[in-house]
mmCIF file of C-alpha atoms in Angstrom:
data_model
loop_
_atom_site.group_PDB
_atom_site.id
_atom_site.type_symbol
_atom_site.label_atom_id
_atom_site.label_comp_id
_atom_site.label_asym_id
_atom_site.label_seq_id
_atom_site.Cartn_x
_atom_site.Cartn_y
_atom_site.Cartn_z
ATOM 1 C CA MET A 1 46.383 91.423 -12.257
ATOM 2 C CA ARG A 2 43.734 88.971 -11.920
ATOM 3 C CA ARG A 3 40.795 89.689 -9.338
ATOM 4 C CA ALA A 4 41.654 86.605 -7.462
ATOM 5 C CA ASP A 5 45.362 87.435 -6.925
ATOM 6 C CA ARG A 6 44.549 91.279 -6.001
ATOM 7 C CA LEU A 7 42.159 90.442 -3.272
ATOM 8 C CA PHE A 8 45.263 88.547 -2.147
ATOM 9 C CA HIS A 9 47.310 91.169 -1.815
ATOM 10 C CA ILE A 10 45.134 93.501 -0.401
ATOM 11 C CA VAL A 11 45.022 91.138 2.364
ATOM 12 C CA GLN A 12 48.850 90.941 2.460
ATOM 13 C CA LEU A 13 48.998 94.516 2.498
ATOM 14 C CA ILE A 14 46.673 95.138 5.616
ATOM 15 C CA ARG A 15 48.139 92.318 7.474
ATOM 16 C CA GLY A 16 51.660 93.865 7.228
ATOM 17 C CA ARG A 17 50.514 97.003 8.807
ATOM 18 C CA ARG A 18 49.033 98.506 11.722
ATOM 19 C CA LEU A 19 46.645 100.635 9.600
ATOM 20 C CA THR A 20 46.093 100.488 5.904
ATOM 21 C CA THR A 21 44.370 103.568 4.041
ATOM 22 C CA ALA A 22 42.293 102.681 0.740
ATOM 23 C CA ALA A 23 44.569 105.466 -1.172
ATOM 24 C CA PHE A 24 47.402 103.551 -0.229
ATOM 25 C CA LEU A 25 46.067 100.262 -1.519
ATOM 26 C CA ALA A 26 45.299 102.303 -4.857
ATOM 27 C CA GLN A 27 48.660 103.448 -5.338
ATOM 28 C CA ARG A 28 50.210 99.716 -4.421
ATOM 29 C CA LEU A 29 48.015 97.807 -6.862
ATOM 30 C CA GLU A 30 47.456 100.798 -9.163
ATOM 31 C CA ILE A 31 43.902 100.696 -9.110
ATOM 32 C CA SER A 32 41.053 103.078 -8.221
ATOM 33 C CA GLU A 33 39.920 103.763 -4.429
ATOM 34 C CA ARG A 34 36.224 102.719 -5.463
ATOM 35 C CA THR A 35 38.150 99.501 -6.571
ATOM 36 C CA VAL A 36 39.345 98.803 -3.416
ATOM 37 C CA TYR A 37 36.166 99.918 -1.522
ATOM 38 C CA ARG A 38 34.488 96.981 -3.232
ATOM 39 C CA ASP A 39 37.439 94.708 -2.856
ATOM 40 C CA VAL A 40 37.516 95.222 0.841
ATOM 41 C CA ALA A 41 33.634 94.463 1.254
ATOM 42 C CA ASP A 42 33.873 91.521 -0.900
ATOM 43 C CA LEU A 43 36.380 90.236 1.726
ATOM 44 C CA GLN A 44 34.543 91.044 4.770
ATOM 45 C CA HIS A 45 31.292 89.162 2.902
ATOM 46 C CA GLN A 46 33.316 85.944 2.783
ATOM 47 C CA GLY A 47 34.524 86.085 6.589
ATOM 48 C CA VAL A 48 37.880 87.519 6.300
ATOM 49 C CA PRO A 49 38.086 89.734 9.418
ATOM 50 C CA ILE A 50 39.021 92.871 8.359
ATOM 51 C CA GLU A 51 38.257 95.857 10.597
ATOM 52 C CA GLY A 52 37.919 99.709 9.436
ATOM 53 C CA GLU A 53 35.800 101.535 6.924
ATOM 54 C CA ALA A 54 36.278 103.617 4.046
ATOM 55 C CA GLY A 55 37.938 107.141 4.950
ATOM 56 C CA VAL A 56 39.538 105.773 7.680
ATOM 57 C CA GLY A 57 41.604 102.821 7.051
ATOM 58 C CA TYR A 58 41.930 98.863 7.610
ATOM 59 C CA ARG A 59 43.562 96.125 9.742
ATOM 60 C CA LEU A 60 43.181 92.793 10.148
ATOM 61 C CA GLY A 61 41.495 91.346 13.099
ATOM 62 C CA ASP A 62 43.165 88.821 15.409
ATOM 63 C CA GLY A 63 43.431 85.041 14.923
ATOM 64 C CA PHE A 64 43.122 84.726 10.806
ATOM 65 C CA GLU A 65 45.907 82.976 9.137
ATOM 66 C CA LEU A 66 46.673 82.458 5.433
ATOM 67 C CA PRO A 67 48.438 79.312 3.938
ATOM 68 C CA PRO A 68 52.315 79.152 4.152
ATOM 69 C CA LEU A 69 53.914 81.330 1.317
ATOM 70 C CA MET A 70 56.212 80.530 -1.592
ATOM 71 C CA PHE A 71 58.702 82.885 -2.937
ATOM 72 C CA THR A 72 59.377 83.170 -6.580
ATOM 73 C CA GLN A 73 63.143 82.947 -7.473
ATOM 74 C CA GLU A 74 63.386 86.554 -7.914
ATOM 75 C CA GLU A 75 62.119 87.241 -4.231
ATOM 76 C CA ALA A 76 64.181 84.556 -3.137
ATOM 77 C CA THR A 77 67.443 86.287 -4.236
ATOM 78 C CA ALA A 78 66.294 89.510 -3.213
ATOM 79 C CA LEU A 79 65.886 88.438 0.164
ATOM 80 C CA VAL A 80 69.547 87.038 0.141
ATOM 81 C CA ALA A 81 70.852 90.332 -1.191
ATOM 82 C CA ALA A 82 69.283 92.164 1.547
ATOM 83 C CA ALA A 83 69.627 89.704 4.483
ATOM 84 C CA ARG A 84 73.649 89.106 3.320
ATOM 85 C CA VAL A 85 73.828 93.517 3.617
ATOM 86 C CA ALA A 86 71.859 94.075 6.567
ATOM 87 C CA GLN A 87 74.222 91.393 8.845
ATOM 88 C CA THR A 88 77.309 93.613 8.273
ATOM 89 C CA TRP A 89 75.770 96.698 9.589
ATOM 90 C CA VAL A 90 73.497 95.073 12.620
ATOM 91 C CA ASP A 91 74.796 93.885 15.901
ATOM 92 C CA PRO A 92 75.641 90.249 16.393
ATOM 93 C CA ALA A 93 72.313 89.397 17.558
ATOM 94 C CA MET A 94 70.378 90.169 14.925
ATOM 95 C CA ALA A 95 72.866 89.262 12.716
ATOM 96 C CA ARG A 96 72.228 85.860 13.616
ATOM 97 C CA ALA A 97 68.755 86.078 13.615
ATOM 98 C CA ILE A 98 68.942 87.013 10.201
ATOM 99 C CA GLU A 99 71.047 84.029 9.498
ATOM 100 C CA THR A 100 68.611 81.571 11.053
ATOM 101 C CA GLY A 101 65.496 82.920 9.577
ATOM 102 C CA LEU A 102 67.493 83.287 5.814
ATOM 103 C CA GLY A 103 68.040 79.487 6.549
ATOM 104 C CA LYS A 104 64.775 78.818 7.197
ATOM 105 C CA ILE A 105 63.843 80.429 3.789
ATOM 106 C CA LEU A 106 66.237 78.948 1.770
ATOM 107 C CA SER A 107 65.327 75.366 3.097
ATOM 108 C CA VAL A 108 61.784 75.557 1.704
ATOM 109 C CA LEU A 109 62.183 77.151 -1.786
ATOM 110 C CA PRO A 110 62.225 74.889 -5.153
ATOM 111 C CA PRO A 111 65.527 73.417 -5.750
ATOM 112 C CA ALA A 112 66.160 76.004 -8.544
ATOM 113 C CA ALA A 113 65.352 78.961 -6.306
ATOM 114 C CA ARG A 114 67.459 77.942 -3.628
ATOM 115 C CA VAL A 115 70.609 77.502 -5.617
ATOM 116 C CA SER A 116 69.845 80.416 -7.578
ATOM 117 C CA ALA A 117 69.582 82.559 -4.560
ATOM 118 C CA GLU A 118 72.591 80.733 -3.176
ATOM 119 C CA ALA A 119 74.762 81.475 -6.248
ATOM 120 C CA LEU A 120 74.413 84.820 -5.638
ATOM 121 C CA THR A 121 77.806 86.826 -5.984
ATOM 122 C CA MET A 122 76.558 90.167 -4.028
ATOM 123 C CA TYR A 123 78.292 90.744 -0.528
ATOM 124 C CA ALA A 124 79.144 93.358 1.654
ATOM 125 C CA PRO A 125 82.534 93.859 3.320
ATOM 126 C CA ALA A 126 82.655 92.453 6.854
ATOM 127 C CA MET A 127 84.389 95.329 8.060
ATOM 128 C CA ALA A 128 81.272 97.539 7.988
ATOM 129 C CA LEU A 129 81.120 98.358 11.924
ATOM 130 C CA ASP A 130 84.071 97.468 14.493
ATOM 131 C CA ASP A 131 83.180 94.862 17.325
ATOM 132 C CA SER A 132 82.662 98.062 19.735
ATOM 133 C CA THR A 133 79.814 99.474 18.092
ATOM 134 C CA ARG A 134 78.305 96.630 17.551
ATOM 135 C CA ARG A 135 78.106 95.535 20.874
ATOM 136 C CA GLN A 136 76.950 98.865 21.246
ATOM 137 C CA LEU A 137 74.150 98.874 18.977
ATOM 138 C CA GLN A 138 73.103 95.726 20.422
ATOM 139 C CA THR A 139 72.360 97.384 23.612
ATOM 140 C CA LEU A 140 70.497 100.160 22.336
ATOM 141 C CA ARG A 141 68.545 98.459 20.431
ATOM 142 C CA GLU A 142 67.709 96.363 23.292
ATOM 143 C CA ALA A 143 67.073 99.480 25.325
ATOM 144 C CA VAL A 144 65.022 100.783 22.831
ATOM 145 C CA GLN A 145 62.384 98.085 22.826
ATOM 146 C CA ALA A 146 62.234 97.470 26.916
ATOM 147 C CA ARG A 147 61.641 101.343 27.644
ATOM 148 C CA SER A 148 64.531 101.689 29.652
ATOM 149 C CA LYS A 149 66.491 105.008 30.146
ATOM 150 C CA LEU A 150 70.456 104.902 29.281
ATOM 151 C CA ARG A 151 73.395 106.437 30.672
ATOM 152 C CA MET A 152 76.407 106.980 28.396
ATOM 153 C CA SER A 153 79.884 108.508 28.407
ATOM 154 C CA TYR A 154 79.510 110.151 25.107
ATOM 155 C CA ARG A 155 82.715 112.394 23.034
ATOM 156 C CA ASP A 156 81.206 115.509 21.529
ATOM 157 C CA LEU A 157 82.339 116.556 18.129
ATOM 158 C CA ALA A 158 85.365 118.154 19.987
ATOM 159 C CA GLY A 159 86.442 115.579 21.329
ATOM 160 C CA GLY A 160 85.175 116.456 25.072
ATOM 161 C CA ALA A 161 83.699 113.628 27.137
ATOM 162 C CA THR A 162 80.409 114.140 28.825
ATOM 163 C CA GLU A 163 77.791 112.264 30.621
ATOM 164 C CA ARG A 164 73.853 111.944 29.159
ATOM 165 C CA THR A 165 71.198 110.575 30.928
ATOM 166 C CA VAL A 166 68.543 109.669 27.852
ATOM 167 C CA ARG A 167 65.234 107.805 26.798
ATOM 168 C CA PRO A 168 66.279 106.113 23.621
ATOM 169 C CA LEU A 169 64.021 106.514 21.058
ATOM 170 C CA GLY A 170 65.605 104.549 17.476
ATOM 171 C CA CYS A 171 68.908 103.602 15.864
ATOM 172 C CA LEU A 172 69.137 105.369 12.706
ATOM 173 C CA TYR A 173 71.539 104.442 9.917
ATOM 174 C CA TRP A 174 73.144 107.149 7.600
ATOM 175 C CA GLY A 175 74.979 104.942 4.939
ATOM 176 C CA LYS A 176 78.555 104.890 7.148
ATOM 177 C CA VAL A 177 77.489 105.478 10.881
ATOM 178 C CA TRP A 178 74.657 104.435 13.391
ATOM 179 C CA THR A 179 73.363 107.035 15.672
ATOM 180 C CA LEU A 180 70.783 106.732 18.723
ATOM 181 C CA SER A 181 67.875 109.257 18.461
ATOM 182 C CA ALA A 182 67.209 110.194 22.016
ATOM 183 C CA TRP A 183 64.953 112.382 24.428
ATOM 184 C CA SER A 184 67.405 114.253 26.568
ATOM 185 C CA GLU A 185 66.767 114.481 30.048
ATOM 186 C CA LEU A 186 69.481 117.370 30.808
ATOM 187 C CA ARG A 187 68.460 119.661 27.462
ATOM 188 C CA GLY A 188 64.628 118.502 27.582
ATOM 189 C CA ASP A 189 64.716 118.045 23.617
ATOM 190 C CA PHE A 190 65.460 115.339 21.207
ATOM 191 C CA ARG A 191 69.276 114.512 20.719
ATOM 192 C CA GLY A 192 71.558 112.847 17.751
ATOM 193 C CA PHE A 193 74.484 110.494 19.352
ATOM 194 C CA ARG A 194 76.925 108.539 17.284
ATOM 195 C CA VAL A 195 77.063 105.285 18.159
ATOM 196 C CA ASP A 196 80.436 104.770 17.419
ATOM 197 C CA ARG A 197 81.234 107.951 19.745
ATOM 198 C CA MET A 198 79.696 106.105 22.856
ATOM 199 C CA SER A 199 82.716 105.054 25.207
ATOM 200 C CA SER A 200 80.231 103.556 27.518
ATOM 201 C CA VAL A 201 76.680 102.728 27.729
ATOM 202 C CA THR A 202 74.893 101.486 31.036
ATOM 203 C CA VAL A 203 70.802 100.452 30.758
ATOM 204 C CA LEU A 204 69.592 101.822 33.983
ATOM 205 C CA ASP A 205 66.342 100.253 35.603
ATOM 206 C CA GLU A 206 64.158 103.199 35.112
ATOM 207 C CA ARG A 207 61.400 102.616 32.398
ATOM 208 C CA PHE A 208 59.648 105.553 30.674
ATOM 209 C CA ARG A 209 56.782 105.795 28.369
ATOM 210 C CA ASP A 210 55.812 107.377 25.271
ATOM 211 C CA GLU A 211 55.014 111.062 25.964
ATOM 212 C CA PRO A 212 53.421 113.590 24.123
ATOM 213 C CA GLY A 213 56.148 115.643 22.282
ATOM 214 C CA LYS A 214 58.629 113.056 23.337
ATOM 215 C CA THR A 215 58.164 110.578 21.085
ATOM 216 C CA MET A 216 60.382 108.919 17.880
ATOM 217 C CA ALA A 217 57.082 110.393 15.696
ATOM 218 C CA ASP A 218 57.568 113.642 17.255
ATOM 219 C CA MET A 219 60.730 114.066 16.562
ATOM 220 C CA LEU A 220 60.496 112.395 12.841
ATOM 221 C CA ARG A 221 57.600 115.122 12.596
ATOM 222 C CA ARG A 222 59.788 118.100 13.746
ATOM 223 C CA VAL A 223 62.760 116.908 11.145
ATOM 224 C CA GLU A 224 60.162 116.789 8.481
ATOM 225 C CA ALA A 225 58.650 120.550 9.252
ATOM 226 C CA GLU A 226 62.544 121.866 9.434
ATOM 227 C CA ARG A 227 63.138 120.254 6.301
ATOM 228 C CA ARG A 228 60.216 122.341 4.920
ATOM 229 C CA GLU A 229 61.376 125.471 6.067
ATOM 230 C CA ARG A 230 64.333 125.508 4.938
ATOM 231 C CA PRO A 231 64.605 127.579 1.455
ATOM 232 C CA ALA A 232 65.405 125.485 -1.551
ATOM 233 C CA GLN A 233 69.195 125.576 -2.896
#
């Protein structure tokens, strides 16, 4: 890779993450961390507002913009494939946003790349999610973003109906079903709920803030710790 291309990719990788370590950049670009430190220093000297330092991580300061990017034919085809698959597994509002965004990308492609991307014969079945689950998923996603508590009517594994009040933390897709990861106010612990078992969901006016021990990151750390503690099969 030419050095100019490498510097461009470093900026792209840093701008796409909250905090980017030299180790991550070195792995992605297949170079040494020492080369990363030198390249970042050169970019800073050229006026690119990269904040941070070696051993901590880097982020891109506000107000920095790069010229519009042009996708290669392979990248454009990959985006079409990803969009078609994603549209069948997300809620209606996000599916429409995917369609609009994809149209904008295709409209600026060179003719050959656009024809190749649109001719891709890769599709996902439209029956992936039923309409009720799609609507519930949209409600849950918007509640997660707004940090709004939820009250739900839920059918447990035995078919019993229960009422739950939760702090929605994130929606997870498992290949066949969507689940909501949440902090249960009743149990005082993390819980997972299948979206297709929710008979009704009400978004409450009460908002919540992230608290230590009750966040999505905390839940993921616990899951990872439990996975490591399990004996090898």
